[in-house]
Amino acid sequence: LPQKAEKLLFSTLQRWIGRLESLRIGECALVPLVWPVHEDDSETLHAALAIVHKQTHDTGVLVVVNTLGSGSEYHLQQLRGAPTRPRLCALP
């Protein structure tokens, strides 16, 4: 990565980590994920969402929501246990 892009990525990750660390028990954060996909000499963007739900002081749950289905064969296909509803969601 060019130095400017590397600094931007580093500062973005630091902000996300700070926000995730400041979550209170029962709160959650929605983290958008986007990356380039190279196929047949073209580049498209793929997007997913990560939901982080803090359960205790030092544990939580990470859920990846695949928005397009591409790669979904690598993700859990059925729900296990009862679904939960976070009390508060905050965008990073």
Backbone as numpy.savetxt, mean C-alpha at the origin, in Angstrom:
# Nx Ny Nz CAx CAy CAz Cx Cy Cz
18.65 5.44 -10.39 17.81 6.64 -10.39 18.68 7.89 -10.39
18.23 8.92 -11.09 18.94 10.20 -10.98 18.86 10.70 -9.54
19.83 11.50 -9.14 19.93 11.94 -7.75 18.66 12.68 -7.29
18.07 13.52 -8.13 16.87 14.27 -7.75 15.70 13.31 -7.51
15.53 12.32 -8.38 14.45 11.34 -8.22 14.68 10.49 -6.98
15.93 10.14 -6.72 16.26 9.36 -5.54 15.92 10.12 -4.26
16.24 11.41 -4.22 15.92 12.23 -3.05 14.41 12.36 -2.86
13.68 12.52 -3.96 12.22 12.62 -3.88 11.62 11.31 -3.37
12.10 10.19 -3.88 11.61 8.89 -3.42 11.91 8.70 -1.94
13.12 9.04 -1.53 13.52 8.88 -0.13 12.65 9.73 0.79
12.40 10.98 0.44 11.59 11.85 1.29 10.13 11.38 1.33
9.63 10.87 0.20 8.26 10.33 0.17 8.15 9.13 1.09
9.10 8.22 1.01 9.09 7.05 1.88 9.20 7.43 3.35
10.01 8.42 3.66 10.13 8.89 5.05 8.79 9.43 5.56
8.08 10.20 4.73 6.76 10.72 5.13 5.77 9.59 5.36
5.76 8.61 4.45 4.84 7.47 4.61 5.15 6.70 5.89
6.42 6.44 6.14 6.81 5.70 7.35 6.38 6.48 8.59
6.60 7.78 8.60 6.18 8.60 9.74 4.68 8.54 9.97
3.92 8.61 8.89 2.45 8.54 9.02 1.99 7.17 9.49
2.61 6.13 8.98 2.24 4.78 9.41 2.62 4.55 10.87
3.77 5.04 11.28 4.19 4.89 12.68 3.29 5.68 13.64
2.68 6.75 13.15 1.84 7.57 14.03 0.39 7.07 14.13
0.06 6.00 13.40 -1.30 5.46 13.49 -1.57 4.99 14.92
-2.78 5.25 15.38 -3.21 4.74 16.68 -3.84 3.36 16.47
-3.92 2.58 17.52 -4.52 1.25 17.45 -5.94 1.39 16.92
-6.26 0.57 15.90 -7.58 0.60 15.28 -7.66 1.49 14.06
-6.69 2.36 13.86 -6.70 3.23 12.68 -6.07 2.50 11.50
-6.33 3.05 10.31 -5.73 2.47 9.12 -5.28 3.58 8.19
-4.45 3.21 7.23 -3.98 4.15 6.22 -4.12 3.48 4.86
-4.45 4.26 3.88 -4.57 3.81 2.51 -3.35 4.33 1.75
-2.58 3.43 1.16 -1.35 3.80 0.47 -1.48 3.43 -1.00
-1.53 4.41 -1.91 -1.60 4.10 -3.34 -0.24 3.61 -3.84
-0.27 2.61 -4.70 0.95 2.04 -5.28 0.85 2.11 -6.79
1.87 2.59 -7.45 1.89 2.67 -8.92 3.31 2.34 -9.38
3.40 1.52 -10.44 4.71 1.19 -10.99 4.57 0.94 -12.49
5.66 1.15 -13.23 5.60 0.92 -14.67 5.71 -0.57 -15.00
5.01 -0.97 -16.06 5.07 -2.34 -16.56 5.52 -2.26 -18.01
6.60 -2.96 -18.34 7.14 -2.95 -19.69 6.73 -4.23 -20.42
5.97 -4.07 -21.51 5.55 -5.21 -22.32 5.55 -4.81 -23.79
6.08 -5.67 -24.62 6.06 -5.45 -26.08 6.52 -4.05 -26.47
7.66 -3.64 -25.96 8.25 -2.34 -26.28 7.36 -1.16 -25.92
6.46 -1.33 -24.98 5.66 -0.20 -24.50 5.65 -0.22 -22.98
5.29 0.91 -22.42 5.26 1.04 -20.97 3.88 1.50 -20.54
3.28 0.79 -19.62 2.01 1.20 -19.03 2.19 1.26 -17.52
1.24 1.83 -16.84 1.30 1.90 -15.39 0.32 0.91 -14.78
0.74 0.27 -13.72 -0.14 -0.62 -12.98 -0.35 0.00 -11.60
-1.56 -0.13 -11.09 -1.87 0.47 -9.79 -2.48 -0.56 -8.86
-2.23 -0.39 -7.59 -2.83 -1.20 -6.54 -2.96 -0.30 -5.32
-3.68 -0.77 -4.35 -3.81 -0.05 -3.09 -3.32 -0.95 -1.96
-2.62 -0.36 -1.02 -2.24 -1.09 0.19 -3.00 -0.46 1.34
-3.63 -1.30 2.14 -4.34 -0.83 3.32 -3.58 -1.36 4.54
-3.15 -0.47 5.40 -2.42 -0.83 6.61 -3.35 -0.58 7.79
-3.62 -1.61 8.58 -4.51 -1.50 9.73 -3.73 -1.86 10.99
-3.56 -0.89 11.89 -2.78 -1.12 13.11 -3.66 -1.81 14.14
-3.23 -2.98 14.61 -4.02 -3.75 15.55 -3.56 -3.62 16.99
-2.26 -3.61 17.20 -1.70 -3.41 18.54 -0.56 -2.41 18.42
0.14 -2.18 19.52 1.25 -1.21 19.50 2.27 -1.53 18.42
2.55 -2.82 18.21 3.60 -3.18 17.26 3.19 -4.22 16.22
1.88 -4.42 16.02 1.43 -5.33 14.98 0.30 -4.70 14.16
0.12 -5.23 12.98 -0.93 -4.74 12.12 -1.16 -5.70 10.97
-2.02 -5.29 10.07 -2.37 -6.10 8.91 -2.13 -5.25 7.67
-1.55 -5.87 6.65 -1.36 -5.22 5.36 -2.20 -5.97 4.34
-3.09 -5.25 3.66 -3.94 -5.83 2.63 -3.61 -5.13 1.32
-3.37 -5.91 0.26 -3.12 -5.35 -1.06 -4.37 -5.56 -1.89
-4.90 -4.45 -2.43 -6.08 -4.50 -3.29 -5.59 -4.29 -4.71
-5.71 -5.32 -5.53 -5.26 -5.27 -6.91 -6.40 -4.70 -7.76
-6.21 -3.53 -8.31 -7.29 -2.82 -9.00 -7.58 -3.32 -10.40
-6.64 -4.00 -11.05 -6.84 -4.41 -12.43 -6.90 -5.92 -12.62
-6.51 -6.68 -11.63 -6.53 -8.12 -11.76 -5.23 -8.72 -12.24
-4.37 -7.93 -12.89 -3.10 -8.44 -13.37 -2.25 -8.86 -12.17
-1.81 -10.12 -12.17 -1.01 -10.62 -11.06 -1.83 -11.14 -9.90
-3.15 -11.11 -10.02 -3.99 -11.54 -8.91 -3.84 -13.02 -8.59
-3.24 -13.78 -9.51 -3.01 -15.19 -9.22 -2.01 -15.38 -8.08
-1.28 -14.30 -7.72 -0.31 -14.37 -6.64 -0.89 -13.90 -5.31
-2.15 -13.48 -5.29 -2.77 -12.95 -4.08 -3.84 -13.89 -3.57
-4.13 -13.77 -2.29 -5.18 -14.55 -1.65 -6.49 -14.39 -2.41
-7.16 -15.49 -2.71 -8.38 -15.45 -3.51 -9.65 -15.58 -2.70
-9.55 -15.92 -1.43 -10.75 -16.06 -0.62 -10.53 -15.44 0.75
-11.61 -14.97 1.33 -11.56 -14.33 2.63 -11.45 -15.38 3.72
-10.56 -15.16 4.65 -10.43 -16.04 5.81 -10.78 -15.23 7.04
-11.70 -15.72 7.82 -12.10 -15.01 9.03 -13.12 -13.94 8.72
-13.58 -13.29 9.74 -14.59 -12.25 9.58 -13.94 -10.96 9.10
-14.58 -10.25 8.16 -14.01 -8.97 7.72 -14.08 -7.95 8.85
-13.11 -7.06 8.88 -13.09 -6.01 9.91 -13.29 -4.67 9.24
-13.74 -3.72 10.01 -13.90 -2.36 9.51 -13.05 -1.42 10.37
-12.04 -0.82 9.77 -11.23 0.13 10.54 -12.08 1.33 10.98
-11.75 1.86 12.12 -12.52 3.01 12.64 -12.17 4.30 11.94
-10.96 4.43 11.46 -10.54 5.68 10.84 -9.52 5.38 9.76
-9.69 5.95 8.60 -8.71 5.80 7.52 -8.11 7.15 7.19
-6.82 7.18 6.96 -6.15 8.43 6.64 -5.32 8.22 5.38
-5.40 9.14 4.46 -4.58 9.06 3.26 -3.18 9.53 3.57
-2.18 8.83 3.05 -0.79 9.26 3.32 -0.46 10.55 2.60
